[in-house]
């Protein structure tokens, strides 16, 4: 059996690793010229943690993880207004929690790929022939590749989904926010935020800063914007939106690249994740949004579930149907939780901001902290 995976992000790499381990031939096509260098610091736990352990990549993730003591909410003057203990949250998920940068997670997955799996950067498809007994993918570098299965793992703006399922507008649910991320070098900011997630205690916008190894700093930003259209000048948009954020925001934004990672905060909703010999994984079909968290965790777990059910199914079509039936309800629960979280993740009123501050203080109580941890983790999911 041979699979063609479109997309070398977390979902695509995890799918390729699992397929190769199951004895499939795999080829990966990635339109970008190389690995993505920017991305968020993520809390990695839940079903993806379990899947990574079963895949044997957990030690590589642990080696790249960061030690984080707390989430600190900081006002415009730099005063800490509230704290969330990471130790207590880790206890709420039985210690199965890592803080890791997205590029580092991708690197660990890439390094676990067998040498027999070609990863072709700067290449994607120009046409897909989806037949009853297989697929033929015409690539942008002038070749064609035949396979038994095509996996669309090319993200929330999936070209595979667009080509075979329909226009993006049918499936995207915008949640009213834009988000951005970048890294920069600043020893002073690094020293102030190292060992914690320091985030602005603000309405309608939030900037988070995390100290990385050496003197590097990771910045995460989110602000309210209901438009599905991304701005032409991303850096200037961020400078304008966060002009009154105070604290370390101006200094950080002065060091933002001209074209940082920037996207809408959205979810993807499809009634069907497969057609013929083509199946979608990761954000291409199950984007839960950063409000729900666990996007990367669910990407790895979903890839593991897909391959496990394919291997044990009497046919590819049966395996794809089983994957959708098993995994779609899990994703829908996380998506619903993400939509509920928006009000507290980024308050829009003084009252909501005050409620979040009160909940932050209450989180010091063991029962409340465990309740928060259980709510974030969601229902337990068995990973094959």
Short mmCIF file of C-alpha atoms in Angstrom, two decimals, residues 51-276:
data_model
loop_
_atom_site.label_atom_id
_atom_site.label_comp_id
_atom_site.label_asym_id
_atom_site.label_seq_id
_atom_site.Cartn_x
_atom_site.Cartn_y
_atom_site.Cartn_z
CA UNK A 51 -0.58 8.95 20.87
CA UNK A 52 2.97 10.37 20.96
CA UNK A 53 3.83 7.88 23.68
CA UNK A 54 2.52 4.98 21.60
CA UNK A 55 4.44 6.26 18.56
CA UNK A 56 7.68 6.34 20.54
CA UNK A 57 8.27 10.08 19.98
CA UNK A 58 7.47 11.22 23.52
CA UNK A 59 11.15 11.20 24.65
CA UNK A 60 12.05 13.48 21.72
CA UNK A 61 9.27 15.87 22.73
CA UNK A 62 10.34 15.84 26.37
CA UNK A 63 13.89 16.73 25.31
CA UNK A 64 12.58 19.82 23.50
CA UNK A 65 10.04 20.90 26.12
CA UNK A 66 10.28 23.96 28.38
CA UNK A 67 9.84 24.17 32.12
CA UNK A 68 6.99 26.56 32.88
CA UNK A 69 6.01 27.53 36.40
CA UNK A 70 2.91 29.60 35.82
CA UNK A 71 0.72 31.75 33.63
CA UNK A 72 1.06 35.36 34.78
CA UNK A 73 -1.51 37.99 33.85
CA UNK A 74 0.15 41.41 33.62
CA UNK A 75 -1.45 44.85 33.28
CA UNK A 76 -0.22 47.73 31.12
CA UNK A 77 2.22 48.87 33.83
CA UNK A 78 3.81 45.43 34.26
CA UNK A 79 2.00 44.65 37.52
CA UNK A 80 0.97 41.01 37.94
CA UNK A 81 -2.81 40.82 38.40
CA UNK A 82 -3.20 37.05 38.63
CA UNK A 83 -1.41 33.72 38.42
CA UNK A 84 -2.27 30.20 37.31
CA UNK A 85 -0.02 27.47 38.63
CA UNK A 86 1.28 25.15 35.93
CA UNK A 87 2.22 22.57 38.52
CA UNK A 88 -1.36 22.34 39.67
CA UNK A 89 -2.67 22.14 36.14
CA UNK A 90 -0.16 19.36 35.41
CA UNK A 91 -1.45 17.52 38.46
CA UNK A 92 -4.98 17.86 37.08
CA UNK A 93 -3.89 15.91 33.98
CA UNK A 94 -1.80 13.43 35.98
CA UNK A 95 1.49 15.09 35.05
CA UNK A 96 1.05 14.26 31.36
CA UNK A 97 1.74 17.76 30.09
CA UNK A 98 4.51 19.37 28.05
CA UNK A 99 5.13 22.98 27.02
CA UNK A 100 6.71 22.95 23.59
CA UNK A 101 7.13 25.23 20.60
CA UNK A 102 5.28 24.14 17.48
CA UNK A 103 8.44 24.09 15.29
CA UNK A 104 10.15 21.87 17.87
CA UNK A 105 7.22 19.44 17.85
CA UNK A 106 7.38 19.26 14.04
CA UNK A 107 11.13 18.71 14.18
CA UNK A 108 10.70 15.73 16.51
CA UNK A 109 8.15 14.19 14.15
CA UNK A 110 10.36 14.78 11.11
CA UNK A 111 13.29 13.11 12.81
CA UNK A 112 11.14 10.05 13.54
CA UNK A 113 10.32 9.58 9.84
CA UNK A 114 12.02 6.51 8.37
CA UNK A 115 14.68 7.24 5.76
CA UNK A 116 12.46 5.49 3.21
CA UNK A 117 9.87 8.32 3.36
CA UNK A 118 10.64 11.14 0.90
CA UNK A 119 9.62 14.61 2.08
CA UNK A 120 9.49 16.92 -0.95
CA UNK A 121 9.53 20.60 -0.06
CA UNK A 122 8.46 23.14 -2.67
CA UNK A 123 6.07 20.64 -4.24
CA UNK A 124 2.32 20.19 -4.10
CA UNK A 125 -0.40 18.92 -6.39
CA UNK A 126 -1.79 20.52 -9.53
CA UNK A 127 -4.50 17.90 -10.13
CA UNK A 128 -5.90 14.91 -8.29
CA UNK A 129 -7.48 11.91 -9.99
CA UNK A 130 -9.60 10.23 -7.34
CA UNK A 131 -10.53 6.75 -8.57
CA UNK A 132 -12.28 3.78 -7.02
CA UNK A 133 -9.06 1.80 -6.73
CA UNK A 134 -6.52 4.55 -6.04
CA UNK A 135 -5.35 8.09 -6.71
CA UNK A 136 -3.03 9.76 -9.16
CA UNK A 137 -1.54 13.05 -8.03
CA UNK A 138 -0.04 15.41 -10.59
CA UNK A 139 2.63 17.45 -8.83
CA UNK A 140 3.87 21.00 -9.27
CA UNK A 141 7.33 19.74 -10.20
CA UNK A 142 5.99 18.03 -13.32
CA UNK A 143 5.62 14.47 -12.05
CA UNK A 144 2.67 12.29 -11.22
CA UNK A 145 2.48 9.95 -8.23
CA UNK A 146 0.17 6.95 -7.97
CA UNK A 147 -1.05 5.69 -4.63
CA UNK A 148 -3.77 3.79 -2.83
CA UNK A 149 -4.65 6.75 -0.60
CA UNK A 150 -4.25 10.52 -0.57
CA UNK A 151 -4.16 12.22 2.83
CA UNK A 152 -4.99 15.93 2.88
CA UNK A 153 -3.04 17.30 5.85
CA UNK A 154 -2.53 20.82 4.54
CA UNK A 155 -4.14 22.85 7.29
CA UNK A 156 -7.16 25.01 7.87
CA UNK A 157 -6.92 26.52 4.37
CA UNK A 158 -6.54 23.07 2.79
CA UNK A 159 -6.08 22.98 -0.97
CA UNK A 160 -6.98 19.28 -1.00
CA UNK A 161 -10.28 20.06 0.70
CA UNK A 162 -10.92 22.89 -1.75
CA UNK A 163 -10.22 20.66 -4.74
CA UNK A 164 -12.35 17.69 -3.71
CA UNK A 165 -14.89 18.87 -1.15
CA UNK A 166 -15.71 22.42 -2.21
CA UNK A 167 -14.88 26.09 -1.56
CA UNK A 168 -13.40 27.02 1.80
CA UNK A 169 -16.29 29.34 2.67
CA UNK A 170 -18.60 26.32 3.01
CA UNK A 171 -16.62 24.84 5.86
CA UNK A 172 -14.95 27.66 7.82
CA UNK A 173 -16.60 29.05 10.93
CA UNK A 174 -14.91 32.31 11.91
CA UNK A 175 -14.83 33.02 15.64
CA UNK A 176 -14.20 36.77 15.48
CA UNK A 177 -10.47 36.93 16.18
CA UNK A 178 -7.15 37.26 14.36
CA UNK A 179 -3.96 35.77 15.75
CA UNK A 180 -0.24 36.13 15.11
CA UNK A 181 3.06 34.71 16.34
CA UNK A 182 6.76 35.42 15.92
CA UNK A 183 10.09 34.99 17.73
CA UNK A 184 12.87 37.50 18.31
CA UNK A 185 16.09 37.97 20.24
CA UNK A 186 15.96 40.18 23.34
CA UNK A 187 17.90 39.31 26.50
CA UNK A 188 16.04 41.83 28.69
CA UNK A 189 12.55 40.61 27.79
CA UNK A 190 13.74 37.02 28.02
CA UNK A 191 14.97 37.57 31.58
CA UNK A 192 11.62 39.08 32.58
CA UNK A 193 9.42 36.28 31.23
CA UNK A 194 11.62 33.18 31.42
CA UNK A 195 9.98 30.24 33.17
CA UNK A 196 6.44 31.50 32.74
CA UNK A 197 3.78 32.44 30.20
CA UNK A 198 3.38 36.20 30.70
CA UNK A 199 0.17 37.47 29.08
CA UNK A 200 -1.50 40.86 29.10
CA UNK A 201 -4.55 41.24 31.30
CA UNK A 202 -6.52 43.20 28.71
CA UNK A 203 -9.86 43.37 26.93
CA UNK A 204 -10.36 42.51 23.24
CA UNK A 205 -6.65 41.79 22.70
CA UNK A 206 -3.88 39.82 24.33
CA UNK A 207 -0.14 39.50 23.89
CA UNK A 208 1.76 36.64 25.46
CA UNK A 209 5.54 36.45 25.81
CA UNK A 210 7.57 33.34 26.62
CA UNK A 211 11.29 33.11 27.27
CA UNK A 212 13.01 30.52 25.06
CA UNK A 213 16.51 29.06 25.29
CA UNK A 214 19.36 31.54 25.09
CA UNK A 215 17.96 35.06 24.71
CA UNK A 216 15.13 34.21 22.33
CA UNK A 217 11.52 35.21 23.05
CA UNK A 218 8.31 33.86 21.54
CA UNK A 219 5.38 36.25 21.10
CA UNK A 220 1.75 35.25 20.71
CA UNK A 221 -0.97 37.78 19.90
CA UNK A 222 -4.73 37.65 19.47
CA UNK A 223 -7.24 40.45 18.94
CA UNK A 224 -10.87 40.80 18.01
CA UNK A 225 -11.53 41.11 14.29
CA UNK A 226 -14.52 39.51 12.60
CA UNK A 227 -13.22 39.87 9.04
CA UNK A 228 -12.15 36.72 7.18
CA UNK A 229 -9.76 38.88 5.14
CA UNK A 230 -6.19 39.11 6.37
CA UNK A 231 -4.47 42.53 6.35
CA UNK A 232 -1.93 43.36 3.68
CA UNK A 233 0.54 44.79 6.19
CA UNK A 234 0.53 42.39 9.12
CA UNK A 235 3.22 44.03 11.18
CA UNK A 236 1.63 47.47 11.03
CA UNK A 237 -1.76 45.96 11.84
CA UNK A 238 -0.34 44.44 15.01
CA UNK A 239 1.40 47.68 15.98
CA UNK A 240 -1.88 49.57 15.55
CA UNK A 241 -4.04 47.03 17.39
CA UNK A 242 -1.66 46.80 20.36
CA UNK A 243 -0.62 50.47 20.52
CA UNK A 244 -2.24 50.89 23.95
CA UNK A 245 -1.30 47.49 25.42
CA UNK A 246 1.63 48.94 27.37
CA UNK A 247 3.96 46.68 29.34
CA UNK A 248 6.52 45.01 27.02
CA UNK A 249 4.25 45.06 23.97
CA UNK A 250 5.79 48.09 22.16
CA UNK A 251 9.34 46.75 22.53
CA UNK A 252 8.30 43.29 21.32
CA UNK A 253 6.36 44.63 18.34
CA UNK A 254 9.30 46.79 17.30
CA UNK A 255 11.12 43.50 16.70
CA UNK A 256 8.35 41.75 14.79
CA UNK A 257 9.28 40.58 11.28
CA UNK A 258 7.72 42.28 8.29
CA UNK A 259 5.55 39.28 7.54
CA UNK A 260 4.90 37.33 10.77
CA UNK A 261 2.66 34.29 10.98
CA UNK A 262 -0.87 35.72 10.97
CA UNK A 263 -4.26 34.05 10.49
CA UNK A 264 -7.91 34.05 11.44
CA UNK A 265 -9.14 32.13 14.46
CA UNK A 266 -11.62 29.68 13.04
CA UNK A 267 -13.01 26.18 13.08
CA UNK A 268 -13.62 23.74 10.24
CA UNK A 269 -16.91 21.85 10.02
CA UNK A 270 -17.51 19.13 7.44
CA UNK A 271 -20.15 16.43 7.50
CA UNK A 272 -17.81 14.06 5.65
CA UNK A 273 -14.03 13.75 5.96
CA UNK A 274 -13.35 11.36 3.09
CA UNK A 275 -14.35 10.80 -0.52
CA UNK A 276 -13.19 7.88 -2.62
#
